[in-house]
Every structure is written in structure tokens, then in C-alpha cells.
């Protein structure tokens, strides 16, 4: 069985949790040693993984049951050429045109 891929929400919540918890833990612990920073990083990664797993994942969609089609075919009347044709009215034009306004040559 294949492992499902994480959703966008799981990825976003997990990543934000790792970044913000690392920042907060480093500020609160005031550690400067390499071992202390490594412990904070591992703790933040574990917390981010926990948050990402607790976010609801993608739900499987239910498939609607397939209805059986009847064996008897119903005949659909063919459309006539007149019912398919569409007429588009020509644009209405007035006899008066709008005057063209140009700048006078100086």
C-alpha cells in the first residue's frame, strides 16, 4: 500500500510550526552551543511533524454507484437544419456620424 502524499495544508502548517517553534525556542533558551541548537532543531522538527500529522488529510471521495442502462435504445429525432442555424442581427447604424475632432494646424 502506497503512502499518501501530504496535502498543502499539512505541508504549510508543518513548515510554519518548525520555523516559528525553532525561533521561539532559540529565543527562550538563549543557547549558544552547537549541541543546544541541535536539540532545539530536533525538537522543532518533531513538533512540526506532529502538527502536520494532526492536520486533517485528504479524504477519499465516495464513488457513486453506476446505474445500469437499459438495453432498448431510444431514438432521438435529428435536428433540422433550420433549428441549428442562428441569425445574427446587423448592427444598427444611424445616418448621423459623430464629427471628427482634430487639432487645428497652427
Coordinates of N, CA and C in Angstrom, one line a residue:
X1 N 0.8 -1.2 0.0 CA 0.0 0.0 0.0 C 0.9 1.2 0.0
X2 N 0.6 2.1 -0.9 CA 1.4 3.4 -1.0 C 1.1 4.4 0.0
X3 N 2.1 5.1 0.5 CA 1.8 6.1 1.5 C 1.2 7.3 0.8
X4 N 0.1 7.9 1.3 CA -0.5 9.1 0.7 C 0.4 10.3 0.8
X5 N 0.4 11.2 -0.2 CA 1.2 12.4 -0.2 C 0.5 13.4 0.8
X6 N 1.4 14.2 1.4 CA 0.8 15.3 2.3 C 0.1 16.3 1.5
X7 N -0.9 16.9 2.1 CA -1.7 17.9 1.4 C -1.0 19.2 1.6
X8 N -1.4 20.3 0.9 CA -0.8 21.6 1.0 C -1.0 22.1 2.4
X9 N -2.1 21.9 3.0 CA -2.3 22.4 4.4 C -1.4 21.7 5.4
X10 N -1.2 20.4 5.2 CA -0.2 19.7 6.1 C 1.2 20.3 5.9
X11 N 1.6 20.5 4.7 CA 2.9 21.0 4.4 C 3.1 22.4 5.0
X12 N 2.1 23.2 4.8 CA 2.2 24.6 5.3 C 2.2 24.7 6.8
X13 N 1.3 24.0 7.4 CA 1.2 24.0 8.9 C 2.5 23.4 9.5
X14 N 3.0 22.3 9.0 CA 4.2 21.7 9.5 C 5.4 22.6 9.3
X15 N 5.5 23.3 8.2 CA 6.7 24.1 7.9 C 6.6 25.4 8.8
X16 N 5.5 26.0 8.9 CA 5.3 27.2 9.8 C 5.6 26.8 11.3
X17 N 5.2 25.6 11.7 CA 5.5 25.2 13.1 C 6.9 25.0 13.3
X18 N 7.7 24.4 12.3 CA 9.1 24.2 12.5 C 9.8 25.6 12.6
X19 N 9.5 26.5 11.7 CA 10.2 27.8 11.7 C 9.9 28.6 13.0
X20 N 8.6 28.7 13.3 CA 8.3 29.6 14.5 C 8.7 28.9 15.8
X21 N 8.6 27.6 15.9 CA 9.0 27.0 17.1 C 10.5 27.0 17.3
X22 N 11.3 26.9 16.2 CA 12.7 27.0 16.3 C 13.1 28.4 16.8
X23 N 12.5 29.4 16.2 CA 12.8 30.8 16.5 C 12.4 31.0 18.0
X24 N 11.3 30.6 18.4 CA 10.8 30.8 19.8 C 11.7 30.0 20.8
X25 N 12.0 28.8 20.5 CA 12.9 28.0 21.4 C 14.3 28.6 21.5
X26 N 14.8 29.0 20.4 CA 16.2 29.6 20.5 C 16.1 30.9 21.3
X27 N 15.1 31.7 21.2 CA 15.0 33.0 22.0 C 14.8 32.7 23.4
X28 N 13.9 31.7 23.7 CA 13.6 31.4 25.1 C 14.8 30.7 25.8
X29 N 15.5 29.8 25.1 CA 16.6 29.0 25.8 C 17.9 29.8 25.9
X30 N 18.0 30.8 25.0 CA 19.3 31.6 24.9 C 20.5 30.7 24.9
X31 N 20.4 29.6 24.1 CA 21.6 28.8 24.0 C 22.5 29.3 22.9
X32 N 23.8 29.0 23.1 CA 24.8 29.4 22.1 C 25.6 28.2 21.7
X33 N 25.5 27.1 22.3 CA 26.3 26.0 22.0 C 25.7 25.2 20.8
X34 N 26.6 24.5 20.1 CA 26.1 23.7 19.0 C 25.2 22.6 19.4
X35 N 25.4 22.0 20.5 CA 24.6 20.9 21.0 C 23.2 21.4 21.4
X36 N 23.1 22.6 22.0 CA 21.9 23.2 22.4 C 21.0 23.5 21.2
X37 N 21.7 24.1 20.1 CA 21.0 24.4 18.9 C 20.5 23.2 18.2
X38 N 21.3 22.1 18.2 CA 20.9 20.8 17.6 C 19.6 20.3 18.3
X39 N 19.6 20.3 19.7 CA 18.5 19.8 20.4 C 17.2 20.7 20.1
X40 N 17.4 22.0 20.0 CA 16.2 22.8 19.6 C 15.7 22.5 18.2
X41 N 16.6 22.3 17.3 CA 16.2 22.0 15.9 C 15.5 20.7 15.9
X42 N 16.0 19.6 16.6 CA 15.3 18.3 16.6 C 13.9 18.4 17.2
X43 N 13.8 19.2 18.3 CA 12.5 19.4 19.0 C 11.6 20.1 18.0
X44 N 12.0 21.1 17.3 CA 11.2 21.8 16.4 C 10.7 21.0 15.3
X45 N 11.6 20.1 14.7 CA 11.2 19.2 13.7 C 10.2 18.2 14.1
X46 N 10.4 17.7 15.4 CA 9.4 16.7 15.9 C 8.0 17.4 16.1
X47 N 8.0 18.6 16.6 CA 6.8 19.3 16.8 C 6.1 19.6 15.4
X48 N 6.9 20.0 14.4 CA 6.3 20.2 13.1 C 5.7 19.0 12.5
X49 N 6.4 17.9 12.7 CA 5.9 16.6 12.2 C 4.6 16.2 12.9
X50 N 4.5 16.4 14.2 CA 3.3 16.1 14.9 C 2.2 17.0 14.5
X51 N 2.4 18.3 14.2 CA 1.3 19.2 13.8 C 0.9 18.8 12.4
X52 N 1.8 18.4 11.5 CA 1.5 18.1 10.1 C 0.7 16.8 10.1
X53 N 0.9 15.9 11.0 CA 0.2 14.6 11.0 C -1.2 14.8 11.6
X54 N -1.4 15.8 12.5 CA -2.7 16.0 13.1 C -3.6 16.8 12.2
X55 N -3.1 17.5 11.2 CA -4.0 18.3 10.3 C -4.8 17.3 9.5
X56 N -6.1 17.5 9.3 CA -6.8 16.5 8.5 C -6.3 16.4 7.1
X57 N -6.1 15.2 6.7 CA -5.6 14.9 5.3 C -6.7 14.9 4.3
X58 N -6.3 14.5 3.1 CA -7.3 14.5 2.0 C -8.2 13.3 2.3
X59 N -9.5 13.5 2.1 CA -10.5 12.4 2.3 C -10.7 11.7 1.0
X60 N -10.9 10.5 1.1 CA -11.3 9.7 -0.1 C -12.7 10.0 -0.5
X61 N -12.9 10.3 -1.8 CA -14.3 10.7 -2.2 C -15.0 9.4 -2.5
X62 N -16.3 9.4 -2.1 CA -17.1 8.2 -2.4 C -17.5 8.2 -3.8
X63 N -17.5 7.1 -4.4 CA -17.8 6.9 -5.8 C -19.3 6.5 -5.9
X64 N -20.1 7.2 -6.7 CA -21.5 7.0 -6.8 C -21.6 5.6 -7.6
X65 N -22.6 4.8 -7.2 CA -22.8 3.6 -7.9 C -23.2 3.8 -9.4
X66 N -22.8 3.0 -10.3 CA -23.1 3.1 -11.7 C -24.4 2.5 -12.0
X67 N -25.3 3.3 -12.6 CA -26.6 2.8 -13.0 C -26.5 2.0 -14.2
X68 N -27.3 1.0 -14.3 CA -27.4 0.1 -15.5 C -28.2 0.8 -16.5
X69 N -27.7 0.9 -17.8 CA -28.5 1.5 -18.8 C -29.4 0.4 -19.4
X70 N -30.5 0.9 -19.9 CA -31.5 -0.1 -20.5 C -30.9 -0.6 -21.8
X71 N -31.3 -1.8 -22.2 CA -30.8 -2.3 -23.5 C -31.6 -1.8 -24.6
X72 N -32.8 -1.3 -24.4 CA -33.6 -0.7 -25.5 C -33.1 0.7 -25.8
X73 N -32.8 1.0 -27.0 CA -32.3 2.3 -27.4 C -33.5 3.2 -27.7
X74 N -33.4 4.4 -27.2 CA -34.5 5.4 -27.6 C -33.9 6.2 -28.7
X75 N -34.8 6.5 -29.7 CA -34.4 7.2 -30.9 C -34.6 8.7 -30.6
X76 N -33.6 9.5 -30.8 CA -33.7 10.9 -30.7 C -33.8 11.5 -32.1
X77 N -34.9 12.3 -32.3 CA -35.0 12.9 -33.7 C -33.9 13.8 -34.0
X78 N -33.4 13.7 -35.2 CA -32.3 14.6 -35.7 C -32.8 16.0 -35.8
X79 N -32.0 16.9 -35.5 CA -32.3 18.4 -35.6 C -32.3 18.8 -37.0
X80 N -33.3 19.6 -37.4 CA -33.4 20.1 -38.7 C -32.3 21.2 -38.9
X81 N -32.0 21.5 -40.2 CA -31.0 22.5 -40.5 C -31.5 23.9 -40.0
X82 N -32.8 24.1 -40.1 CA -33.3 25.4 -39.7 C -33.2 25.7 -38.2
X83 N -33.3 24.6 -37.4 CA -33.2 24.8 -36.0 C -31.8 25.0 -35.5
X84 N -30.8 24.6 -36.3 CA -29.4 24.7 -36.0 C -28.9 26.1 -36.4
X85 N -29.4 26.7 -37.4 CA -28.9 27.9 -37.9 C -29.3 29.1 -36.9
X86 N -28.3 30.0 -36.8 CA -28.6 31.1 -36.0 C -28.4 32.4 -36.8
X87 N -29.3 33.3 -36.6 CA -29.1 34.6 -37.3 C -28.7 35.6 -36.4
X88 N -27.7 36.4 -36.8 CA -27.2 37.5 -36.0 C -27.6 38.8 -36.6
X89 N -28.3 39.6 -35.9 CA -28.8 40.9 -36.5 C -27.6 41.8 -36.8
X90 N -27.7 42.6 -37.8 CA -26.7 43.6 -38.2 C -26.7 44.7 -37.2
X91 N -25.6 45.3 -37.0 CA -25.6 46.5 -36.0 C -26.4 47.6 -36.6
X92 N -27.0 48.3 -35.7 CA -27.9 49.5 -36.0 C -27.0 50.7 -36.2
X93 N -27.1 51.3 -37.4 CA -26.3 52.5 -37.7 C -27.2 53.7 -37.9
X94 N -26.9 54.8 -37.3 CA -27.6 56.0 -37.6 C -27.1 56.7 -38.8
X95 N -27.9 57.5 -39.4 CA -27.4 58.3 -40.6 C -26.4 59.3 -40.2
X96 N -26.5 59.8 -38.9 CA -25.6 60.8 -38.4 C -24.3 60.2 -37.9
X97 N -23.2 60.8 -38.3 CA -21.9 60.3 -37.7 C -21.4 61.3 -36.7
X98 N -20.6 60.9 -35.8 CA -20.0 61.8 -34.9 C -18.9 62.5 -35.6
X99 N -18.9 63.9 -35.4 CA -17.8 64.6 -36.1 C -16.4 64.3 -35.5
X100 N -15.5 64.4 -36.4 CA -14.1 64.1 -36.1 C -13.5 65.4 -35.6
X101 N -12.9 65.3 -34.4 CA -12.3 66.5 -33.8 C -10.8 66.4 -33.9
X102 N -10.2 67.3 -34.7 CA -8.8 67.3 -34.9 C -8.3 68.6 -34.4
X103 N -7.0 68.6 -34.1 CA -6.4 69.9 -33.7 C -6.1 70.7 -34.9
X104 N -6.4 72.0 -34.8 CA -6.1 72.9 -35.9 C -4.6 73.1 -36.1
X105 N -4.2 73.1 -37.3 CA -2.8 73.4 -37.6 C -2.5 74.8 -37.2
X106 N -1.4 75.0 -36.5 CA -1.1 76.4 -36.1 C 0.1 77.0 -36.9

